Short mmCIF file of C-alpha atoms in Angstrom, two decimals:
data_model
loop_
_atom_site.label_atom_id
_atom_site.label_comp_id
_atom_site.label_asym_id
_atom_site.label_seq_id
_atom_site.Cartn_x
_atom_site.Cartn_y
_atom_site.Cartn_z
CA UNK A 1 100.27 119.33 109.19
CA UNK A 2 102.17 119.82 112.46
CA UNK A 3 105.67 119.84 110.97
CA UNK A 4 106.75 121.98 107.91
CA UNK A 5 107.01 118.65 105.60
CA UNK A 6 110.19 120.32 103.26
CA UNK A 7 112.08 121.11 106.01
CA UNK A 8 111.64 118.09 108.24
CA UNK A 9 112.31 116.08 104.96
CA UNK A 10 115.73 117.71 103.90
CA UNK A 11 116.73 117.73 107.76
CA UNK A 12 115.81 113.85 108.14
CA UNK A 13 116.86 112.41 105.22
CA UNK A 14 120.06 112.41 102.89
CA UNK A 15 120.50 112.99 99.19
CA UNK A 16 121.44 109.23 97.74
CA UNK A 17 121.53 106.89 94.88
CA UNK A 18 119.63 103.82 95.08
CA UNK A 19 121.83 100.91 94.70
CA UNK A 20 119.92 99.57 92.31
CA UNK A 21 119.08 102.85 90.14
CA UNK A 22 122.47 104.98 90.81
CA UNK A 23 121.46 107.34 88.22
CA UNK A 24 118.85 108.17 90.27
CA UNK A 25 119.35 110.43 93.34
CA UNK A 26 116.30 110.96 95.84
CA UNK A 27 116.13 111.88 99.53
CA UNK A 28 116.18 109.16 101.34
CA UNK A 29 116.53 107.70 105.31
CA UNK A 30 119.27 105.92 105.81
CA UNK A 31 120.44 103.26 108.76
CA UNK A 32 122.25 106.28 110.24
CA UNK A 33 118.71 108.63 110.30
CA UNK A 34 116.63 107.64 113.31
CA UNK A 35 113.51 108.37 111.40
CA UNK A 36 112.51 104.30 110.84
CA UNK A 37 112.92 104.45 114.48
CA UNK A 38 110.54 106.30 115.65
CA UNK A 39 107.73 105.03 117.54
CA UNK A 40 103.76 105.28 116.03
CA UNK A 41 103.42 107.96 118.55
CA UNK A 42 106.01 109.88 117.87
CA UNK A 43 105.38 110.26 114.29
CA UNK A 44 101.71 110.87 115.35
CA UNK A 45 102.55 113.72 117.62
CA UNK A 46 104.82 115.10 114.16
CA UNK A 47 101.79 115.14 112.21
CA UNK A 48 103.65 112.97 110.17
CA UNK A 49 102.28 109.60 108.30
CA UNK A 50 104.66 106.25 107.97
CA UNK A 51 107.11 107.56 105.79
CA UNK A 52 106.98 104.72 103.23
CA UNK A 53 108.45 108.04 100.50
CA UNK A 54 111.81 108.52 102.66
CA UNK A 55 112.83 104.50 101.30
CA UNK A 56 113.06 102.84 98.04
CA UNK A 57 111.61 99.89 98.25
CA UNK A 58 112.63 97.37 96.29
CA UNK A 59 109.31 96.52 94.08
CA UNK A 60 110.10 100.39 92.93
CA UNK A 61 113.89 99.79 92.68
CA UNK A 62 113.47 96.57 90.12
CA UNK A 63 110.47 98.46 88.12
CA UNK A 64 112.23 101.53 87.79
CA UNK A 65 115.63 99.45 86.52
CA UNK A 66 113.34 97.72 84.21
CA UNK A 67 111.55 101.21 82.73
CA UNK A 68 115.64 103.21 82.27
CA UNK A 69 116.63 99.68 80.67
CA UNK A 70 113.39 98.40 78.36
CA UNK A 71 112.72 102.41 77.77
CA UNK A 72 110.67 101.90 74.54
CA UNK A 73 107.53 100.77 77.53
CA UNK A 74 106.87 104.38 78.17
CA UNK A 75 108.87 106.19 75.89
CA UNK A 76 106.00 108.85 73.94
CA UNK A 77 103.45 107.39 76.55
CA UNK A 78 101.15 108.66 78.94
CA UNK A 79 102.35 107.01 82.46
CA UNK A 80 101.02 106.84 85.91
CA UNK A 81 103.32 105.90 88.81
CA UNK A 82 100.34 104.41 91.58
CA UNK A 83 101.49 105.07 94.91
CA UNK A 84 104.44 106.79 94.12
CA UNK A 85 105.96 107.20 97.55
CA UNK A 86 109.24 108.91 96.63
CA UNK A 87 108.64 108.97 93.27
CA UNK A 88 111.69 106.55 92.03
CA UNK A 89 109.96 104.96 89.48
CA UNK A 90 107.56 108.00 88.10
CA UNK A 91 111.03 110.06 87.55
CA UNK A 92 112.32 106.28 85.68
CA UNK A 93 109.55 106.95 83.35
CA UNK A 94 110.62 110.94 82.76
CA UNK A 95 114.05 109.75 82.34
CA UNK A 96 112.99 106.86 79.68
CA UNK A 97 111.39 109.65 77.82
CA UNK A 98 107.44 109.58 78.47
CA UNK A 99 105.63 112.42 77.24
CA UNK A 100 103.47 112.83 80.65
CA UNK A 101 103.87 111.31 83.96
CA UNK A 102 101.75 111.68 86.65
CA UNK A 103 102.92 110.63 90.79
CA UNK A 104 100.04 109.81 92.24
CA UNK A 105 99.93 109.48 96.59
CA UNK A 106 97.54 109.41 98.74
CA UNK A 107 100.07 110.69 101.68
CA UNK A 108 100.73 114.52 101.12
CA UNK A 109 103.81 114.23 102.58
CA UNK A 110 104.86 112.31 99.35
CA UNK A 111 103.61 114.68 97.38
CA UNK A 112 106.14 117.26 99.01
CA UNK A 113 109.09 114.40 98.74
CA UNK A 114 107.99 113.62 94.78
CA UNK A 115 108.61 117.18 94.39
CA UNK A 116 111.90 117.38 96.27
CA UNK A 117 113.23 114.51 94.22
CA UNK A 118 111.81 115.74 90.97
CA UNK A 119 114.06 118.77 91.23
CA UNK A 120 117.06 116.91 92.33
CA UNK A 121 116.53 114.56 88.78
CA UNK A 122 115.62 117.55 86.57
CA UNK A 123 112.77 116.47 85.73
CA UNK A 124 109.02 117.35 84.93
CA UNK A 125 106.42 115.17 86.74
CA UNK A 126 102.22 115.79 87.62
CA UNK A 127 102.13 115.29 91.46
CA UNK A 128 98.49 114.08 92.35
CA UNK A 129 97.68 113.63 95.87
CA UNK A 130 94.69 111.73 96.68
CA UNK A 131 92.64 108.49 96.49
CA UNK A 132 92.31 106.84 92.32
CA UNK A 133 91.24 103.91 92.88
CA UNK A 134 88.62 102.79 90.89
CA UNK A 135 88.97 105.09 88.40
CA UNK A 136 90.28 104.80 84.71
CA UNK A 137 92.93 106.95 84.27
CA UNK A 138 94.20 109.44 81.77
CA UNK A 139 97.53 106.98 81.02
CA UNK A 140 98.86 104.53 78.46
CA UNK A 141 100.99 102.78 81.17
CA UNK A 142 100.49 102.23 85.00
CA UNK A 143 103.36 101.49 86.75
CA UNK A 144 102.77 100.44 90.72
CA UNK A 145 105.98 99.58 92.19
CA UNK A 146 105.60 96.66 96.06
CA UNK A 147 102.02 97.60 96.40
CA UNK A 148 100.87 94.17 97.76
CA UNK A 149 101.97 94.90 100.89
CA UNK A 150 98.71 94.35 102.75
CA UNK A 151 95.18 91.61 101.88
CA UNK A 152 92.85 94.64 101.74
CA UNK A 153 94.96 97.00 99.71
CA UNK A 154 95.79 94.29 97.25
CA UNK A 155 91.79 93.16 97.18
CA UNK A 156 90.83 96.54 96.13
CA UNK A 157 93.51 96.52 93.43
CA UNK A 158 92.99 93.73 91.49
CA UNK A 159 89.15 94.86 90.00
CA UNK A 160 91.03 98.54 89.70
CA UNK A 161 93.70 96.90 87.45
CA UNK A 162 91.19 94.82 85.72
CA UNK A 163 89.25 97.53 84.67
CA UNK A 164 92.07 99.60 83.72
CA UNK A 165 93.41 96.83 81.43
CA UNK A 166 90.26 96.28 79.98
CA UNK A 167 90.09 99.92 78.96
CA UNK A 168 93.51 99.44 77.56
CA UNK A 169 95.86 100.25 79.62
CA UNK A 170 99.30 98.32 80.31
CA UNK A 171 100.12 98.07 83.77
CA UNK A 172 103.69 96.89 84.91
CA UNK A 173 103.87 95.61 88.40
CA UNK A 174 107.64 95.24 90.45
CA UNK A 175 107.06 93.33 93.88
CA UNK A 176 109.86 91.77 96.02
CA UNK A 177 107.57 88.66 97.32
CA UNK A 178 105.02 90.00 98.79
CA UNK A 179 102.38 87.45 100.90
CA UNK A 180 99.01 88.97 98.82
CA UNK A 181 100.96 89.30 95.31
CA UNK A 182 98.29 87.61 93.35
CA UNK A 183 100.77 86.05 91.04
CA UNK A 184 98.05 83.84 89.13
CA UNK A 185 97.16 86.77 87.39
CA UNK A 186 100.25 88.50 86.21
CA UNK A 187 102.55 87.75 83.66
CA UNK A 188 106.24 86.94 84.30
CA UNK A 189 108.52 89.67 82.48
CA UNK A 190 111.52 90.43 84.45
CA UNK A 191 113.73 89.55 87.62
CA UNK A 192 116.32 91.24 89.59
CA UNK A 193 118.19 90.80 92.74
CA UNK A 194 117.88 94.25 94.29
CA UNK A 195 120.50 95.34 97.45
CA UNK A 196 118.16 96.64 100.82
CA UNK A 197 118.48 97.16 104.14
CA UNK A 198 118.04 95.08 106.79
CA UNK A 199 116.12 98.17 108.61
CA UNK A 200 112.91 97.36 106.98
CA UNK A 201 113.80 94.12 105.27
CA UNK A 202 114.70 90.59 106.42
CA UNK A 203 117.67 90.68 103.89
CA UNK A 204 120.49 92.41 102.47
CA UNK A 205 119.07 91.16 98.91
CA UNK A 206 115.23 90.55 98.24
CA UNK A 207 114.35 88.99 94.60
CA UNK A 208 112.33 91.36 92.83
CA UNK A 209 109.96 90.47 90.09
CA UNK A 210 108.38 92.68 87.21
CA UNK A 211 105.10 91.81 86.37
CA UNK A 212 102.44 92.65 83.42
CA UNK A 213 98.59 92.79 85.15
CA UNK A 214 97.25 90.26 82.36
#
């Protein structure tokens, strides 16, 4: 890494509440942080990744409203958040009272903002940093909060969650309308209007769906 991740993450980003989740506070760009305006480039030359942990998107808003408010899903359970980003909806899961919960990333600098925004919640989460897919993990209940984001990601995730639902596992789903959401196979289980911004977003509001992988 170019950049010291901790600092450039507590000098680029503000401690807030997301609008959806206010008992919640993570680090987080806002519209008055340049950071979602930096060019490919310039993140390149940071040594820094798209920062997809500095924003809470709102597939992880709705799925972590949905875990504080239906807690008895991972309350006493073994939970894995799948691309946890800034780790909104693994710290849901510690706050609804699951025994274990494990972030998993593949970016490292999420890792470092997980940790960050672990602290700030008082909570105890397992950071992982690296590839899972296609294994079966150690987990009652997945939880992947707006991970259909791209064809190929969401091609290599649908045997991943079959398996991992054949082997028992519940996995909970929150997307905001993704294009390669592969709705045929989930099961309908909650809805939300979740608040954005218009920074990464074509709306003030995007409708955000919980599913169950079936």
């Amino acid at each position: 890494m170019k950049t010291d991740p901790e600092r450039f993450i507590l000098e680029n980003t503000s401690l807030m509440a997301p609008p959806h989740v206010p008992e919640i506070r993570l680090w987080l760009a806002s519209e008055v942080h340049d950071l979602w305006l930096k060019t490919e480039d310039e993140l390149e030359a940071l040594g820094l990744p798209p920062p997809f942990w500095a924003f809470a998107w709102a597939g992880g808003q709705g799925l972590a409203r949905y875990v504080l408010d239906q807690h008895d899903i991972v309350r006493g359970k073994r939970v894995l958040d799948f691309a946890s980003g800034s780790g909104l909806v693994a710290i849901a899961a510690a706050m609804a009272g699951a025994v274990h919960v494990a972030a998993v990333d593949i970016d490292p600098w999420a890792a470092v903002a997980i940790t960050l925004n672990a602290a700030q919640n008082n909570v105890a989460l397992e950071c992982m940093q690296g590839d899972i897919i296609g294994t079966i993990p150690d987990a009652d209940v997945i939880l992947a909060g707006d991970v259909f984001y791209d064809r190929a990601f969401a091609d290599l995730l649908g045997p991943w969650f079959e398996a991992a639902a054949a082997a028992g596992i519940t996995i909970l789903v929150g997307d905001p309308g993704r294009a390669y959401c592969p709705k045929d196979r989930l099961e309908f289980v909650a809805a939300y209007e979740v608040p954005v911004t218009r920074v990464l977003e074509d709306s003030e509001i995007k409708k955000t769906t919980v599913w169950r992988f079936a």
